[in-house]
Short mmCIF file of C-alpha atoms in Angstrom, two decimals:
data_model
loop_
_atom_site.label_atom_id
_atom_site.label_comp_id
_atom_site.label_asym_id
_atom_site.label_seq_id
_atom_site.Cartn_x
_atom_site.Cartn_y
_atom_site.Cartn_z
CA LEU A 16 117.56 -47.03 -135.22
CA PHE A 17 114.96 -48.81 -137.00
CA SER A 18 112.87 -46.73 -139.52
CA TYR A 19 109.41 -47.16 -141.14
CA ASN A 20 110.31 -46.96 -144.95
CA GLN A 21 107.94 -46.13 -147.76
CA HIS A 22 107.23 -49.54 -148.67
CA LYS A 23 106.17 -50.36 -145.02
CA GLN A 24 108.58 -53.35 -144.82
CA ALA A 25 108.51 -52.98 -140.89
CA MET A 26 110.11 -55.18 -138.47
CA LYS A 27 107.48 -57.54 -136.84
CA LEU A 28 107.68 -57.73 -133.10
CA SER A 29 106.12 -60.65 -131.10
CA ALA A 30 105.43 -59.03 -127.72
CA VAL A 31 108.14 -57.59 -125.61
CA VAL A 32 108.53 -53.93 -126.94
CA PRO A 33 104.76 -53.07 -127.12
CA LEU A 34 104.32 -54.71 -123.60
CA LEU A 35 106.72 -52.06 -122.32
CA LEU A 36 103.78 -49.63 -122.68
CA VAL A 37 101.71 -51.33 -120.12
CA ALA A 38 104.15 -52.90 -117.64
CA VAL A 39 104.03 -51.44 -114.23
CA PRO A 40 107.13 -49.78 -112.60
CA ILE A 41 108.68 -51.89 -110.03
CA ALA A 42 109.55 -50.44 -106.55
CA ARG A 43 112.27 -51.59 -104.16
CA GLY A 44 111.03 -54.42 -102.11
CA PHE A 45 108.76 -55.95 -104.51
CA VAL A 46 109.49 -59.46 -103.44
CA PRO A 47 106.34 -61.76 -104.33
CA ALA A 48 105.92 -60.21 -107.82
CA PRO A 49 102.14 -59.57 -107.66
CA ALA A 50 100.31 -58.64 -110.81
CA ALA A 51 102.62 -55.95 -112.34
CA ALA A 52 101.15 -57.16 -115.50
CA ARG A 53 98.79 -59.72 -116.51
CA LEU A 54 99.75 -60.22 -120.18
CA ARG A 55 99.16 -62.24 -123.16
CA LEU A 56 101.21 -63.24 -126.13
CA GLY A 57 100.33 -61.22 -129.22
CA THR A 58 101.86 -59.72 -132.28
CA GLY A 59 102.69 -56.00 -132.85
CA THR A 60 105.25 -53.75 -134.96
CA VAL A 61 108.02 -51.59 -133.85
CA THR A 62 110.15 -48.53 -134.76
CA ALA A 63 112.48 -46.89 -132.44
CA SER A 64 112.84 -43.18 -131.67
CA SER A 65 112.12 -41.98 -135.30
CA PHE A 66 110.20 -42.93 -138.48
CA VAL A 67 109.84 -41.78 -141.86
CA SER A 68 106.23 -40.95 -142.83
CA PRO A 69 105.04 -42.79 -146.21
CA THR A 70 102.99 -40.04 -147.24
CA THR A 71 105.22 -36.94 -146.39
CA SER A 72 108.65 -38.42 -146.46
CA SER A 73 109.40 -36.21 -143.36
CA LEU A 74 111.15 -37.57 -140.24
CA TYR A 75 109.60 -37.18 -137.00
CA ALA A 76 111.14 -37.59 -133.61
CA ALA A 77 109.01 -39.35 -130.82
CA GLY A 78 107.31 -36.84 -128.73
CA ASP A 79 107.77 -33.99 -131.46
CA ASP A 80 104.73 -31.89 -131.80
CA LYS A 81 104.77 -32.34 -135.67
CA SER A 82 104.09 -35.91 -135.15
CA THR A 83 100.81 -35.00 -133.59
CA GLU A 84 99.90 -32.30 -136.39
CA ALA A 85 100.67 -35.05 -138.97
CA SER A 86 98.68 -37.88 -137.44
CA THR A 87 96.27 -37.54 -140.23
CA ASP A 88 98.97 -38.58 -142.65
CA VAL A 89 100.05 -41.72 -140.96
CA ASP A 90 98.55 -44.79 -140.28
CA ASP A 91 97.76 -46.75 -137.14
CA PHE A 92 101.14 -48.56 -137.24
CA SER A 93 103.06 -45.19 -137.40
CA LEU A 94 101.09 -43.93 -134.36
CA ASP A 95 101.68 -47.21 -132.41
CA ALA A 96 105.30 -47.05 -133.48
CA LEU A 97 105.80 -43.61 -132.00
CA LYS A 98 104.26 -44.65 -128.78
CA VAL A 99 106.75 -47.68 -128.56
CA ALA A 100 109.67 -45.44 -129.51
CA GLY A 101 108.85 -43.11 -126.72
CA ALA A 102 108.54 -46.07 -124.29
CA VAL A 103 112.04 -47.60 -125.59
CA LYS A 104 113.61 -44.12 -125.17
CA SER A 105 112.37 -43.58 -121.52
CA LEU A 106 113.99 -47.04 -120.77
CA ASN A 107 117.47 -46.08 -122.18
CA ASP A 108 120.00 -47.38 -119.80
CA ARG A 109 117.41 -48.84 -117.36
CA THR A 110 116.73 -52.42 -116.37
CA ILE A 111 113.86 -54.38 -117.15
CA VAL A 112 113.07 -58.10 -116.23
CA VAL A 113 111.34 -60.40 -118.53
CA LYS A 114 109.81 -63.51 -117.14
CA TYR A 115 109.63 -65.67 -120.48
CA GLY A 116 107.10 -68.50 -119.85
CA GLY A 117 107.53 -72.30 -120.75
CA ASN A 118 104.19 -72.28 -122.58
CA ALA A 119 105.43 -69.27 -124.75
CA MET A 120 108.37 -71.30 -125.91
CA THR A 121 106.33 -73.94 -127.57
CA SER A 122 105.92 -71.92 -130.76
CA GLU A 123 109.35 -71.91 -132.72
CA ASP A 124 108.10 -68.64 -134.59
CA LEU A 125 107.28 -66.84 -131.21
CA ALA A 126 110.73 -68.02 -129.61
CA SER A 127 112.69 -66.68 -132.66
CA ARG A 128 110.79 -63.50 -132.29
CA PHE A 129 111.37 -63.18 -128.55
CA CYS A 130 115.09 -63.58 -129.30
CA GLN A 131 114.91 -60.91 -131.73
CA ASP A 132 113.12 -58.48 -129.61
CA VAL A 133 115.67 -58.86 -126.67
CA ALA A 134 118.50 -58.46 -129.25
CA ALA A 135 116.79 -55.08 -130.46
CA LEU A 136 115.96 -53.81 -127.01
CA GLN A 137 119.80 -54.43 -125.94
CA LYS A 138 120.84 -52.49 -129.23
CA LEU A 139 118.52 -49.52 -128.03
CA GLY A 140 120.27 -49.28 -124.67
CA VAL A 141 117.75 -51.14 -122.42
CA ARG A 142 119.34 -53.30 -119.83
CA VAL A 143 117.30 -56.67 -120.12
CA VAL A 144 117.57 -59.73 -117.69
CA VAL A 145 115.46 -62.74 -118.93
CA VAL A 146 114.33 -65.28 -116.29
CA HIS A 147 112.74 -68.37 -118.03
CA GLY A 148 110.38 -71.02 -117.07
CA GLY A 149 109.91 -74.61 -118.84
CA GLY A 150 107.02 -76.36 -117.24
CA PRO A 151 106.13 -78.05 -120.62
CA GLN A 152 109.52 -79.02 -121.25
CA ILE A 153 110.09 -80.60 -117.78
CA ALA A 154 106.87 -82.42 -118.12
CA ASN A 155 108.00 -83.96 -121.29
CA MET A 156 111.42 -85.22 -119.94
CA LEU A 157 109.76 -86.54 -116.72
CA ASP A 158 107.58 -88.66 -119.07
CA LYS A 159 110.45 -89.69 -121.24
CA VAL A 160 112.67 -90.96 -118.15
CA GLY A 161 109.64 -92.32 -115.97
CA VAL A 162 109.86 -90.09 -113.13
CA GLU A 163 106.35 -89.41 -111.60
CA SER A 164 105.45 -85.82 -110.47
CA ARG A 165 102.46 -83.97 -109.21
CA PHE A 166 101.03 -80.62 -108.12
CA GLU A 167 99.87 -79.56 -104.91
CA GLY A 168 98.33 -76.09 -104.33
CA GLY A 169 99.32 -75.00 -107.93
CA MET A 170 103.14 -76.02 -107.28
CA ARG A 171 105.13 -78.79 -108.69
CA VAL A 172 105.98 -81.37 -105.65
CA SER A 173 109.99 -81.61 -106.39
CA SER A 174 111.52 -84.77 -105.03
CA PRO A 175 115.31 -84.87 -105.55
CA GLU A 176 114.61 -86.95 -108.71
CA VAL A 177 112.32 -84.39 -110.14
CA VAL A 178 114.65 -81.43 -109.34
CA GLU A 179 117.59 -83.34 -111.06
CA VAL A 180 115.47 -83.56 -114.22
CA ALA A 181 114.37 -79.99 -113.85
CA GLU A 182 117.89 -78.89 -113.41
CA MET A 183 118.87 -80.72 -116.66
CA VAL A 184 116.08 -79.48 -118.75
CA LEU A 185 116.08 -75.71 -117.29
CA CYS A 186 119.77 -75.23 -116.89
CA GLY A 187 120.75 -77.25 -120.08
CA SER A 188 118.62 -77.21 -123.22
CA VAL A 189 115.99 -74.60 -122.50
CA ASN A 190 118.55 -72.04 -121.08
CA LYS A 191 121.03 -72.54 -123.72
CA LYS A 192 118.62 -72.46 -126.53
CA ILE A 193 117.42 -68.90 -125.40
CA SER A 194 120.86 -67.42 -124.90
CA SER A 195 122.13 -68.87 -128.21
CA GLY A 196 118.78 -67.56 -129.94
CA ILE A 197 119.54 -64.13 -128.59
CA CYS A 198 123.07 -64.14 -129.75
CA SER A 199 122.00 -65.48 -133.30
CA ALA A 200 119.70 -62.58 -133.41
CA GLY A 201 122.58 -60.27 -133.04
CA GLY A 202 122.46 -59.72 -129.28
CA LEU A 203 124.90 -60.84 -126.59
CA ALA A 204 123.69 -63.07 -123.76
CA LEU A 205 124.83 -65.56 -121.25
CA GLY A 206 122.98 -68.37 -120.05
CA LEU A 207 123.03 -68.83 -116.23
CA SER A 208 121.81 -71.20 -113.53
CA GLY A 209 120.25 -69.64 -110.28
CA ARG A 210 122.91 -72.02 -108.53
CA ASP A 211 125.79 -70.13 -110.48
CA ALA A 212 127.50 -67.44 -108.31
CA ASN A 213 124.57 -68.08 -105.86
CA ILE A 214 122.24 -65.82 -108.07
CA LEU A 215 119.16 -67.44 -106.27
CA GLN A 216 119.76 -68.21 -102.87
CA CYS A 217 116.88 -70.34 -101.30
CA THR A 218 115.51 -72.12 -98.27
CA LYS A 219 112.82 -75.01 -98.81
CA MET A 220 109.45 -73.47 -99.22
CA GLN A 221 106.92 -74.17 -96.37
CA ASP A 222 103.42 -74.34 -98.12
CA LYS A 223 100.50 -72.67 -95.96
CA SER A 224 98.32 -75.38 -96.84
CA GLY A 225 100.54 -77.97 -95.08
CA TYR A 226 101.77 -79.58 -98.12
CA ASP A 227 105.30 -81.03 -98.31
CA LEU A 228 106.51 -79.64 -101.75
CA GLY A 229 110.06 -81.25 -101.52
CA ASN A 230 112.79 -79.35 -102.89
CA VAL A 231 110.80 -76.32 -103.87
CA GLY A 232 112.78 -73.11 -102.99
CA GLU A 233 111.86 -69.92 -101.45
CA VAL A 234 114.07 -67.13 -102.83
CA LYS A 235 115.56 -65.40 -99.72
CA ASP A 236 118.38 -63.43 -101.45
CA VAL A 237 119.70 -62.53 -104.89
CA ASN A 238 123.32 -62.03 -106.15
CA VAL A 239 122.65 -58.74 -107.84
CA ASP A 240 126.27 -57.74 -108.26
CA ILE A 241 126.87 -60.63 -110.99
CA LEU A 242 123.71 -59.52 -112.86
CA GLU A 243 124.73 -55.86 -112.89
CA ASP A 244 128.33 -56.69 -114.04
CA LEU A 245 127.10 -58.74 -116.72
CA LEU A 246 124.70 -55.77 -117.75
CA ASP A 247 127.58 -53.35 -117.53
CA MET A 248 129.48 -55.46 -119.76
CA GLY A 249 126.51 -55.34 -122.54
CA ILE A 250 125.53 -58.88 -121.90
CA VAL A 251 121.82 -59.97 -121.19
CA PRO A 252 121.81 -62.64 -118.27
CA VAL A 253 119.25 -65.38 -119.10
CA VAL A 254 118.76 -67.03 -115.73
CA SER A 255 117.03 -70.52 -115.18
CA PRO A 256 114.99 -70.74 -111.97
CA ILE A 257 117.03 -73.42 -110.22
CA GLY A 258 118.25 -72.10 -106.84
CA THR A 259 120.80 -73.03 -104.39
CA GLY A 260 120.47 -73.66 -100.70
CA ILE A 261 122.07 -71.48 -97.85
CA ASP A 262 125.06 -72.16 -95.42
CA ASP A 263 124.93 -75.97 -94.77
CA GLU A 264 122.39 -76.63 -97.78
CA SER A 265 124.71 -74.83 -100.27
CA ASP A 266 124.96 -78.09 -102.26
CA VAL A 267 121.11 -78.67 -102.32
CA ALA A 268 119.27 -77.71 -105.53
CA TYR A 269 115.93 -76.11 -105.21
CA ASN A 270 113.24 -75.71 -107.75
CA CYS A 271 111.82 -72.16 -107.88
CA ASN A 272 108.75 -70.57 -109.29
CA ALA A 273 109.85 -68.66 -112.34
CA ASP A 274 107.32 -65.88 -111.72
CA VAL A 275 108.39 -65.45 -108.13
CA ALA A 276 112.24 -65.58 -108.94
CA ALA A 277 111.62 -62.89 -111.61
CA GLY A 278 109.89 -60.54 -109.29
CA ARG A 279 112.30 -61.26 -106.63
CA ILE A 280 115.14 -60.29 -109.22
CA ALA A 281 113.27 -57.09 -110.49
CA GLY A 282 112.56 -55.90 -106.86
CA GLU A 283 116.28 -56.56 -105.89
CA MET A 284 117.73 -54.83 -108.84
CA ARG A 285 115.02 -52.02 -108.50
CA ALA A 286 114.14 -52.56 -112.10
CA ALA A 287 112.05 -50.01 -114.05
CA ARG A 288 109.67 -52.70 -115.35
CA VAL A 289 108.81 -56.35 -114.94
CA ILE A 290 107.13 -58.22 -117.77
CA PHE A 291 105.40 -61.70 -117.47
CA LEU A 292 105.35 -63.05 -121.03
CA THR A 293 102.98 -65.94 -121.13
CA ASP A 294 99.87 -67.22 -122.75
CA ILE A 295 98.10 -68.00 -119.60
CA ALA A 296 97.24 -66.34 -116.45
CA GLY A 297 100.40 -66.42 -114.54
CA VAL A 298 100.98 -64.14 -111.43
CA LEU A 299 97.92 -62.88 -109.99
CA ASP A 300 97.25 -60.40 -106.97
CA LYS A 301 95.20 -61.26 -103.92
CA LYS A 302 92.08 -59.52 -105.85
#
């Protein structure tokens, strides 16, 4: 467990653990992932289930009455840390799904902190599933290889050529960078494509506005068993949002919206929390 020492040399956290305080519980059947949380990147600090007061050198447990009585002796950091500690404790051995947005990966510092956060949560007994995007990275690669793409109704029209590039970027460099980063931070993670073990089973999305979006997938089913098995082994699954077709289309790759994929995985796994980690408005409800 982390401690807050008398020199205030505290572990800095980018976003994930503080967001546990505001993420909304997920109920079974939460398929389209409406606005469980509309969150923005920030910075914060963390301790775990206890800390040492810099003024009294007394050890206070999260939720202890003494921590409230001694609130005048601790600074804002300590009070926030107690709240975070309580949130983490309540999620021990429970599953959370974190959608890690592509725009949130553009800062090397934030990317490093994200991996440290996930590793810390894993060590604290939280079962973490990461679902990542990679829009900016896909756009950069499409420009490099000269493949044109466009958006219709907020969705990237995904021709077979676009999906091929998206799969190369998401399942290759982006996915492995995240999983290796978590491992380097002291955690244990395994990068997976949504096509692996039929994790994300999709059909072609039918756009309500009549746009032909090409190989954009609508997630119809999730292989929860493989994700649960990995979590039981102490491994963080890092899933890229490239899905596979069903039955006769089992060899077809589909480009899925990462927000929707994360929400569907959270619903199927009956996750305690789903967190959308991004610097832009991502998943909105009908209001």
